[in-house]
Amino acid sequence: MGSSDKKEGKTKKRRDESPAPEDGRKCRVCRFPLLVALLQLLLAVAVTVVAFLMLALSPSLLARETPHWAGIILCLVSIVGFILYCITYVPDERTSSQFIVKLLYFILCTIGLVISLLALSFAGHHYTQTSSFWCEPAGEDCVCTLDRNDPIARTFTYAGVSDCGVITGTLALYFLIQILLNLAQALVCAVGAFIMWKHRYQVFFAGLQIGSPSSRRWQKV
């Protein structure tokens, strides 16, 4: 009887123990979602800046060729991530506002992933196309075609570009940079959405947070 009482007392004591306080020496920047939101903000600003640099080469570039819209949307996603980071450390963690922000951030990360992949596909298509251009100056414009020997081939006119080397050189380089930036942006959004689902919602709906004897039960939920 004595040994069983001791075991029950130890078990009860273990369940009643509160989690150890976080070490203040840990890197706050590495905590979720601050690091993800910070990366999203930096990549979004980079995508937007490169898009406006591309637009400065020629005003005839279309919106799908200058994906500043992708950068602006990801800036909004990162702002929600910063708000979530601030709300997470409020003492009452079961407020409706925190749940709404978590759900909103998860949805926006998923949308950001789709938008980044869309901008990536556009940039990849235009990079392949621009790399195969044959361009000739036409006054203050530059006229490009994919096959200079085909008289009925589709032509692309870039207004305000007197040096056609800008199209086949600088513009193609900008498209390549957009591919890399949007790929990184898509990966960061995917990581943010996965962490939100794995460590927030997957455990939230199970209701097994209290009295879990080991961390293995968290993985099986």
PDB file of C-alpha atoms in Angstrom:
ATOM      1  CA  MET A   1       0.000   0.000   0.000  1.00  0.00           C
ATOM      2  CA  GLY A   2       2.823   2.369   0.861  1.00  0.00           C
ATOM      3  CA  SER A   3       4.630   1.914  -2.440  1.00  0.00           C
ATOM      4  CA  SER A   4       1.419   2.395  -4.449  1.00  0.00           C
ATOM      5  CA  ASP A   5       0.655   5.610  -2.528  1.00  0.00           C
ATOM      6  CA  LYS A   6       4.138   6.897  -3.315  1.00  0.00           C
ATOM      7  CA  LYS A   7       3.690   6.112  -7.013  1.00  0.00           C
ATOM      8  CA  GLU A   8       0.317   7.852  -7.094  1.00  0.00           C
ATOM      9  CA  GLY A   9       1.824  10.837  -5.302  1.00  0.00           C
ATOM     10  CA  LYS A  10       4.693  11.065  -7.785  1.00  0.00           C
ATOM     11  CA  THR A  11       2.297  10.783 -10.716  1.00  0.00           C
ATOM     12  CA  LYS A  12       0.046  13.500  -9.309  1.00  0.00           C
ATOM     13  CA  LYS A  13       3.016  15.712  -8.595  1.00  0.00           C
ATOM     14  CA  ARG A  14       4.306  15.238 -12.137  1.00  0.00           C
ATOM     15  CA  ARG A  15       0.923  16.220 -13.605  1.00  0.00           C
ATOM     16  CA  ASP A  16       0.560  19.244 -11.348  1.00  0.00           C
ATOM     17  CA  GLU A  17       3.966  20.574 -12.239  1.00  0.00           C
ATOM     18  CA  SER A  18       3.821  23.541 -14.529  1.00  0.00           C
ATOM     19  CA  PRO A  19       6.105  23.741 -17.572  1.00  0.00           C
ATOM     20  CA  ALA A  20       9.537  25.100 -16.899  1.00  0.00           C
ATOM     21  CA  PRO A  21       9.840  28.788 -17.699  1.00  0.00           C
ATOM     22  CA  GLU A  22      11.549  29.591 -20.968  1.00  0.00           C
ATOM     23  CA  ASP A  23      15.155  30.478 -20.753  1.00  0.00           C
ATOM     24  CA  GLY A  24      15.546  34.192 -21.213  1.00  0.00           C
ATOM     25  CA  ARG A  25      18.878  33.633 -22.904  1.00  0.00           C
ATOM     26  CA  LYS A  26      17.271  31.899 -25.896  1.00  0.00           C
ATOM     27  CA  CYS A  27      17.207  33.772 -29.172  1.00  0.00           C
ATOM     28  CA  ARG A  28      13.854  35.537 -29.417  1.00  0.00           C
ATOM     29  CA  VAL A  29      14.277  35.977 -33.165  1.00  0.00           C
ATOM     30  CA  CYS A  30      14.319  32.180 -33.565  1.00  0.00           C
ATOM     31  CA  ARG A  31      10.889  31.768 -31.950  1.00  0.00           C
ATOM     32  CA  PHE A  32       7.855  31.030 -34.082  1.00  0.00           C
ATOM     33  CA  PRO A  33       6.360  32.923 -35.825  1.00  0.00           C
ATOM     34  CA  LEU A  34       8.830  35.811 -35.520  1.00  0.00           C
ATOM     35  CA  LEU A  35      11.536  34.243 -37.686  1.00  0.00           C
ATOM     36  CA  VAL A  36       9.056  33.122 -40.358  1.00  0.00           C
ATOM     37  CA  ALA A  37       7.351  36.528 -40.430  1.00  0.00           C
ATOM     38  CA  LEU A  38      10.716  38.298 -40.621  1.00  0.00           C
ATOM     39  CA  LEU A  39      11.816  36.143 -43.569  1.00  0.00           C
ATOM     40  CA  GLN A  40       8.473  36.738 -45.266  1.00  0.00           C
ATOM     41  CA  LEU A  41       8.872  40.489 -44.863  1.00  0.00           C
ATOM     42  CA  LEU A  42      12.440  40.551 -46.206  1.00  0.00           C
ATOM     43  CA  LEU A  43      11.606  38.358 -49.200  1.00  0.00           C
ATOM     44  CA  ALA A  44       8.416  40.301 -49.935  1.00  0.00           C
ATOM     45  CA  VAL A  45      10.295  43.611 -49.928  1.00  0.00           C
ATOM     46  CA  ALA A  46      12.969  42.116 -52.197  1.00  0.00           C
ATOM     47  CA  VAL A  47      10.338  40.807 -54.650  1.00  0.00           C
ATOM     48  CA  THR A  48       8.593  44.202 -54.712  1.00  0.00           C
ATOM     49  CA  VAL A  49      11.822  46.163 -55.244  1.00  0.00           C
ATOM     50  CA  VAL A  50      12.984  43.899 -58.084  1.00  0.00           C
ATOM     51  CA  ALA A  51       9.520  44.127 -59.693  1.00  0.00           C
ATOM     52  CA  PHE A  52       9.626  47.926 -59.723  1.00  0.00           C
ATOM     53  CA  LEU A  53      13.175  47.852 -61.095  1.00  0.00           C
ATOM     54  CA  MET A  54      11.869  45.680 -63.925  1.00  0.00           C
ATOM     55  CA  LEU A  55       9.006  48.095 -64.532  1.00  0.00           C
ATOM     56  CA  ALA A  56      11.517  50.950 -64.749  1.00  0.00           C
ATOM     57  CA  LEU A  57      13.172  49.249 -67.733  1.00  0.00           C
ATOM     58  CA  SER A  58      10.031  49.480 -69.845  1.00  0.00           C
ATOM     59  CA  PRO A  59       6.506  50.697 -69.015  1.00  0.00           C
ATOM     60  CA  SER A  60       5.071  48.144 -71.455  1.00  0.00           C
ATOM     61  CA  LEU A  61       5.789  45.217 -69.107  1.00  0.00           C
ATOM     62  CA  LEU A  62       2.617  43.501 -67.923  1.00  0.00           C
ATOM     63  CA  ALA A  63       1.571  42.878 -64.308  1.00  0.00           C
ATOM     64  CA  ARG A  64       2.342  39.173 -64.568  1.00  0.00           C
ATOM     65  CA  GLU A  65       5.894  40.068 -65.628  1.00  0.00           C
ATOM     66  CA  THR A  66       6.451  42.377 -62.645  1.00  0.00           C
ATOM     67  CA  PRO A  67       5.020  40.512 -59.623  1.00  0.00           C
ATOM     68  CA  HIS A  68       5.004  43.421 -57.185  1.00  0.00           C
ATOM     69  CA  TRP A  69       1.522  42.229 -56.185  1.00  0.00           C
ATOM     70  CA  ALA A  70       3.052  39.054 -54.755  1.00  0.00           C
ATOM     71  CA  GLY A  71       5.452  41.061 -52.600  1.00  0.00           C
ATOM     72  CA  ILE A  72       2.751  43.402 -51.302  1.00  0.00           C
ATOM     73  CA  ILE A  73       0.472  40.502 -50.321  1.00  0.00           C
ATOM     74  CA  LEU A  74       3.319  38.735 -48.497  1.00  0.00           C
ATOM     75  CA  CYS A  75       4.054  41.941 -46.601  1.00  0.00           C
ATOM     76  CA  LEU A  76       0.512  41.775 -45.217  1.00  0.00           C
ATOM     77  CA  VAL A  77       1.029  38.112 -44.297  1.00  0.00           C
ATOM     78  CA  SER A  78       4.201  38.982 -42.361  1.00  0.00           C
ATOM     79  CA  ILE A  79       2.381  41.749 -40.475  1.00  0.00           C
ATOM     80  CA  VAL A  80      -0.198  39.204 -39.279  1.00  0.00           C
ATOM     81  CA  GLY A  81       2.721  36.988 -38.205  1.00  0.00           C
ATOM     82  CA  PHE A  82       4.165  39.802 -36.088  1.00  0.00           C
ATOM     83  CA  ILE A  83       0.747  40.366 -34.505  1.00  0.00           C
ATOM     84  CA  LEU A  84       0.501  36.649 -33.729  1.00  0.00           C
ATOM     85  CA  TYR A  85       3.926  36.716 -32.075  1.00  0.00           C
ATOM     86  CA  CYS A  86       2.827  39.553 -29.792  1.00  0.00           C
ATOM     87  CA  ILE A  87      -0.488  37.880 -28.878  1.00  0.00           C
ATOM     88  CA  THR A  88       1.144  34.489 -28.164  1.00  0.00           C
ATOM     89  CA  TYR A  89       2.831  35.794 -25.027  1.00  0.00           C
ATOM     90  CA  VAL A  90      -0.326  37.240 -23.465  1.00  0.00           C
ATOM     91  CA  PRO A  91      -0.974  35.380 -20.147  1.00  0.00           C
ATOM     92  CA  ASP A  92      -4.464  34.254 -21.203  1.00  0.00           C
ATOM     93  CA  GLU A  93      -3.643  32.124 -24.263  1.00  0.00           C
ATOM     94  CA  ARG A  94      -7.212  30.956 -24.875  1.00  0.00           C
ATOM     95  CA  THR A  95      -8.700  34.217 -26.035  1.00  0.00           C
ATOM     96  CA  SER A  96     -10.858  34.331 -29.145  1.00  0.00           C
ATOM     97  CA  SER A  97      -8.626  37.019 -30.659  1.00  0.00           C
ATOM     98  CA  GLN A  98      -5.600  34.733 -30.496  1.00  0.00           C
ATOM     99  CA  PHE A  99      -7.501  31.876 -32.143  1.00  0.00           C
ATOM    100  CA  ILE A 100      -8.711  34.184 -34.927  1.00  0.00           C
ATOM    101  CA  VAL A 101      -5.206  35.494 -35.589  1.00  0.00           C
ATOM    102  CA  LYS A 102      -3.787  31.949 -35.644  1.00  0.00           C
ATOM    103  CA  LEU A 103      -6.423  30.816 -38.117  1.00  0.00           C
ATOM    104  CA  LEU A 104      -5.950  33.944 -40.226  1.00  0.00           C
ATOM    105  CA  TYR A 105      -2.179  33.492 -40.327  1.00  0.00           C
ATOM    106  CA  PHE A 106      -2.531  29.865 -41.366  1.00  0.00           C
ATOM    107  CA  ILE A 107      -4.922  30.795 -44.187  1.00  0.00           C
ATOM    108  CA  LEU A 108      -2.731  33.681 -45.340  1.00  0.00           C
ATOM    109  CA  CYS A 109       0.381  31.481 -45.365  1.00  0.00           C
ATOM    110  CA  THR A 110      -1.482  29.009 -47.570  1.00  0.00           C
ATOM    111  CA  ILE A 111      -2.611  31.807 -49.888  1.00  0.00           C
ATOM    112  CA  GLY A 112       0.931  33.217 -49.914  1.00  0.00           C
ATOM    113  CA  LEU A 113       2.239  29.811 -50.954  1.00  0.00           C
ATOM    114  CA  VAL A 114      -0.148  29.695 -53.916  1.00  0.00           C
ATOM    115  CA  ILE A 115       0.642  33.283 -54.936  1.00  0.00           C
ATOM    116  CA  SER A 116       4.393  32.687 -54.721  1.00  0.00           C
ATOM    117  CA  LEU A 117       4.096  29.581 -56.903  1.00  0.00           C
ATOM    118  CA  LEU A 118       1.998  31.564 -59.392  1.00  0.00           C
ATOM    119  CA  ALA A 119       4.592  34.362 -59.561  1.00  0.00           C
ATOM    120  CA  LEU A 120       7.314  31.711 -59.829  1.00  0.00           C
ATOM    121  CA  SER A 121       5.626  30.079 -62.834  1.00  0.00           C
ATOM    122  CA  PHE A 122       5.203  33.444 -64.568  1.00  0.00           C
ATOM    123  CA  ALA A 123       8.835  34.369 -63.958  1.00  0.00           C
ATOM    124  CA  GLY A 124      10.038  30.983 -65.191  1.00  0.00           C
ATOM    125  CA  HIS A 125       7.992  31.237 -68.385  1.00  0.00           C
ATOM    126  CA  HIS A 126       9.156  34.770 -69.166  1.00  0.00           C
ATOM    127  CA  TYR A 127      12.773  33.936 -68.335  1.00  0.00           C
ATOM    128  CA  THR A 128      12.739  31.071 -70.850  1.00  0.00           C
ATOM    129  CA  GLN A 129      11.028  33.297 -73.394  1.00  0.00           C
ATOM    130  CA  THR A 130      13.350  36.278 -72.906  1.00  0.00           C
ATOM    131  CA  SER A 131      16.459  34.103 -73.109  1.00  0.00           C
ATOM    132  CA  SER A 132      15.381  32.996 -76.619  1.00  0.00           C
ATOM    133  CA  PHE A 133      14.576  36.470 -77.977  1.00  0.00           C
ATOM    134  CA  TRP A 134      16.025  37.992 -81.132  1.00  0.00           C
ATOM    135  CA  CYS A 135      15.722  41.740 -80.652  1.00  0.00           C
ATOM    136  CA  GLU A 136      16.199  44.724 -82.955  1.00  0.00           C
ATOM    137  CA  PRO A 137      15.861  48.431 -82.172  1.00  0.00           C
ATOM    138  CA  ALA A 138      12.960  50.296 -83.754  1.00  0.00           C
ATOM    139  CA  GLY A 139      13.378  53.969 -82.985  1.00  0.00           C
ATOM    140  CA  GLU A 140      13.065  54.418 -79.233  1.00  0.00           C
ATOM    141  CA  ASP A 141      11.577  50.954 -78.804  1.00  0.00           C
ATOM    142  CA  CYS A 142      12.905  47.419 -78.980  1.00  0.00           C
ATOM    143  CA  VAL A 143      11.105  44.771 -81.027  1.00  0.00           C
ATOM    144  CA  CYS A 144      11.776  41.130 -80.134  1.00  0.00           C
ATOM    145  CA  THR A 145      10.724  37.825 -81.655  1.00  0.00           C
ATOM    146  CA  LEU A 146      11.349  34.167 -80.925  1.00  0.00           C
ATOM    147  CA  ASP A 147      12.242  33.305 -84.518  1.00  0.00           C
ATOM    148  CA  ARG A 148      13.679  36.032 -86.722  1.00  0.00           C
ATOM    149  CA  ASN A 149      13.372  33.844 -89.826  1.00  0.00           C
ATOM    150  CA  ASP A 150       9.608  33.481 -89.442  1.00  0.00           C
ATOM    151  CA  PRO A 151       7.862  36.492 -91.032  1.00  0.00           C
ATOM    152  CA  ILE A 152       4.597  35.826 -89.188  1.00  0.00           C
ATOM    153  CA  ALA A 153       6.128  35.046 -85.793  1.00  0.00           C
ATOM    154  CA  ARG A 154       4.729  36.896 -82.811  1.00  0.00           C
ATOM    155  CA  THR A 155       6.629  40.052 -81.919  1.00  0.00           C
ATOM    156  CA  PHE A 156       7.076  41.706 -78.519  1.00  0.00           C
ATOM    157  CA  THR A 157       7.544  45.464 -78.401  1.00  0.00           C
ATOM    158  CA  TYR A 158       9.215  47.052 -75.370  1.00  0.00           C
ATOM    159  CA  ALA A 159       8.569  50.775 -75.280  1.00  0.00           C
ATOM    160  CA  GLY A 160      11.298  53.146 -74.156  1.00  0.00           C
ATOM    161  CA  VAL A 161      14.124  50.611 -74.593  1.00  0.00           C
ATOM    162  CA  SER A 162      16.697  51.820 -77.091  1.00  0.00           C
ATOM    163  CA  ASP A 163      19.311  49.223 -76.138  1.00  0.00           C
ATOM    164  CA  CYS A 164      17.978  45.735 -76.867  1.00  0.00           C
ATOM    165  CA  GLY A 165      20.733  44.209 -74.756  1.00  0.00           C
ATOM    166  CA  VAL A 166      18.731  45.320 -71.722  1.00  0.00           C
ATOM    167  CA  ILE A 167      15.924  42.907 -72.667  1.00  0.00           C
ATOM    168  CA  THR A 168      18.061  39.844 -73.301  1.00  0.00           C
ATOM    169  CA  GLY A 169      20.495  40.633 -70.490  1.00  0.00           C
ATOM    170  CA  THR A 170      19.196  42.737 -67.603  1.00  0.00           C
ATOM    171  CA  LEU A 171      15.526  41.775 -67.886  1.00  0.00           C
ATOM    172  CA  ALA A 172      16.366  38.080 -68.130  1.00  0.00           C
ATOM    173  CA  LEU A 173      18.541  38.444 -65.012  1.00  0.00           C
ATOM    174  CA  TYR A 174      15.653  40.089 -63.151  1.00  0.00           C
ATOM    175  CA  PHE A 175      13.380  37.186 -64.100  1.00  0.00           C
ATOM    176  CA  LEU A 176      15.954  34.748 -62.733  1.00  0.00           C
ATOM    177  CA  ILE A 177      16.137  36.700 -59.468  1.00  0.00           C
ATOM    178  CA  GLN A 178      12.336  36.627 -59.256  1.00  0.00           C
ATOM    179  CA  ILE A 179      12.409  32.850 -59.665  1.00  0.00           C
ATOM    180  CA  LEU A 180      14.801  32.459 -56.743  1.00  0.00           C
ATOM    181  CA  LEU A 181      13.009  34.963 -54.494  1.00  0.00           C
ATOM    182  CA  ASN A 182       9.548  33.538 -55.109  1.00  0.00           C
ATOM    183  CA  LEU A 183      10.831  30.006 -54.603  1.00  0.00           C
ATOM    184  CA  ALA A 184      12.266  31.004 -51.227  1.00  0.00           C
ATOM    185  CA  GLN A 185       9.062  32.852 -50.431  1.00  0.00           C
ATOM    186  CA  ALA A 186       6.966  29.773 -51.241  1.00  0.00           C
ATOM    187  CA  LEU A 187       9.146  27.587 -49.005  1.00  0.00           C
ATOM    188  CA  VAL A 188       8.859  30.014 -46.079  1.00  0.00           C
ATOM    189  CA  CYS A 189       5.063  30.176 -46.449  1.00  0.00           C
ATOM    190  CA  ALA A 190       4.901  26.382 -46.614  1.00  0.00           C
ATOM    191  CA  VAL A 191       6.980  26.111 -43.432  1.00  0.00           C
ATOM    192  CA  GLY A 192       4.769  28.664 -41.671  1.00  0.00           C
ATOM    193  CA  ALA A 193       1.552  26.858 -42.646  1.00  0.00           C
ATOM    194  CA  PHE A 194       2.998  23.452 -41.693  1.00  0.00           C
ATOM    195  CA  ILE A 195       4.152  24.625 -38.254  1.00  0.00           C
ATOM    196  CA  MET A 196       0.801  26.278 -37.580  1.00  0.00           C
ATOM    197  CA  TRP A 197      -1.034  23.054 -38.429  1.00  0.00           C
ATOM    198  CA  LYS A 198       1.397  20.661 -36.739  1.00  0.00           C
ATOM    199  CA  HIS A 199       2.058  22.458 -33.471  1.00  0.00           C
ATOM    200  CA  ARG A 200      -1.075  24.561 -33.088  1.00  0.00           C
ATOM    201  CA  TYR A 201      -4.205  23.096 -34.666  1.00  0.00           C
ATOM    202  CA  GLN A 202      -3.394  19.394 -34.789  1.00  0.00           C
ATOM    203  CA  VAL A 203      -2.937  19.314 -31.021  1.00  0.00           C
ATOM    204  CA  PHE A 204      -5.620  21.929 -30.341  1.00  0.00           C
ATOM    205  CA  PHE A 205      -8.505  19.760 -31.554  1.00  0.00           C
ATOM    206  CA  ALA A 206      -7.325  16.609 -29.760  1.00  0.00           C
ATOM    207  CA  GLY A 207      -7.567  17.926 -26.210  1.00  0.00           C
ATOM    208  CA  LEU A 208      -4.660  15.817 -24.949  1.00  0.00           C
ATOM    209  CA  GLN A 209      -2.418  18.622 -23.744  1.00  0.00           C
ATOM    210  CA  ILE A 210      -3.084  18.019 -20.023  1.00  0.00           C
ATOM    211  CA  GLY A 211      -1.548  14.996 -18.370  1.00  0.00           C
ATOM    212  CA  SER A 212       0.270  13.696 -21.417  1.00  0.00           C
ATOM    213  CA  PRO A 213       2.956  11.305 -20.041  1.00  0.00           C
ATOM    214  CA  SER A 214       5.345  11.720 -22.927  1.00  0.00           C
ATOM    215  CA  SER A 215       5.957  13.754 -26.023  1.00  0.00           C
ATOM    216  CA  ARG A 216       5.187  10.709 -28.183  1.00  0.00           C
ATOM    217  CA  ARG A 217       1.426  11.159 -27.757  1.00  0.00           C
ATOM    218  CA  TRP A 218       1.703  14.618 -29.307  1.00  0.00           C
ATOM    219  CA  GLN A 219       3.121  13.061 -32.460  1.00  0.00           C
ATOM    220  CA  LYS A 220       0.370  10.432 -32.775  1.00  0.00           C
ATOM    221  CA  VAL A 221      -2.529  12.874 -32.670  1.00  0.00           C
TER     222      VAL A 221
END
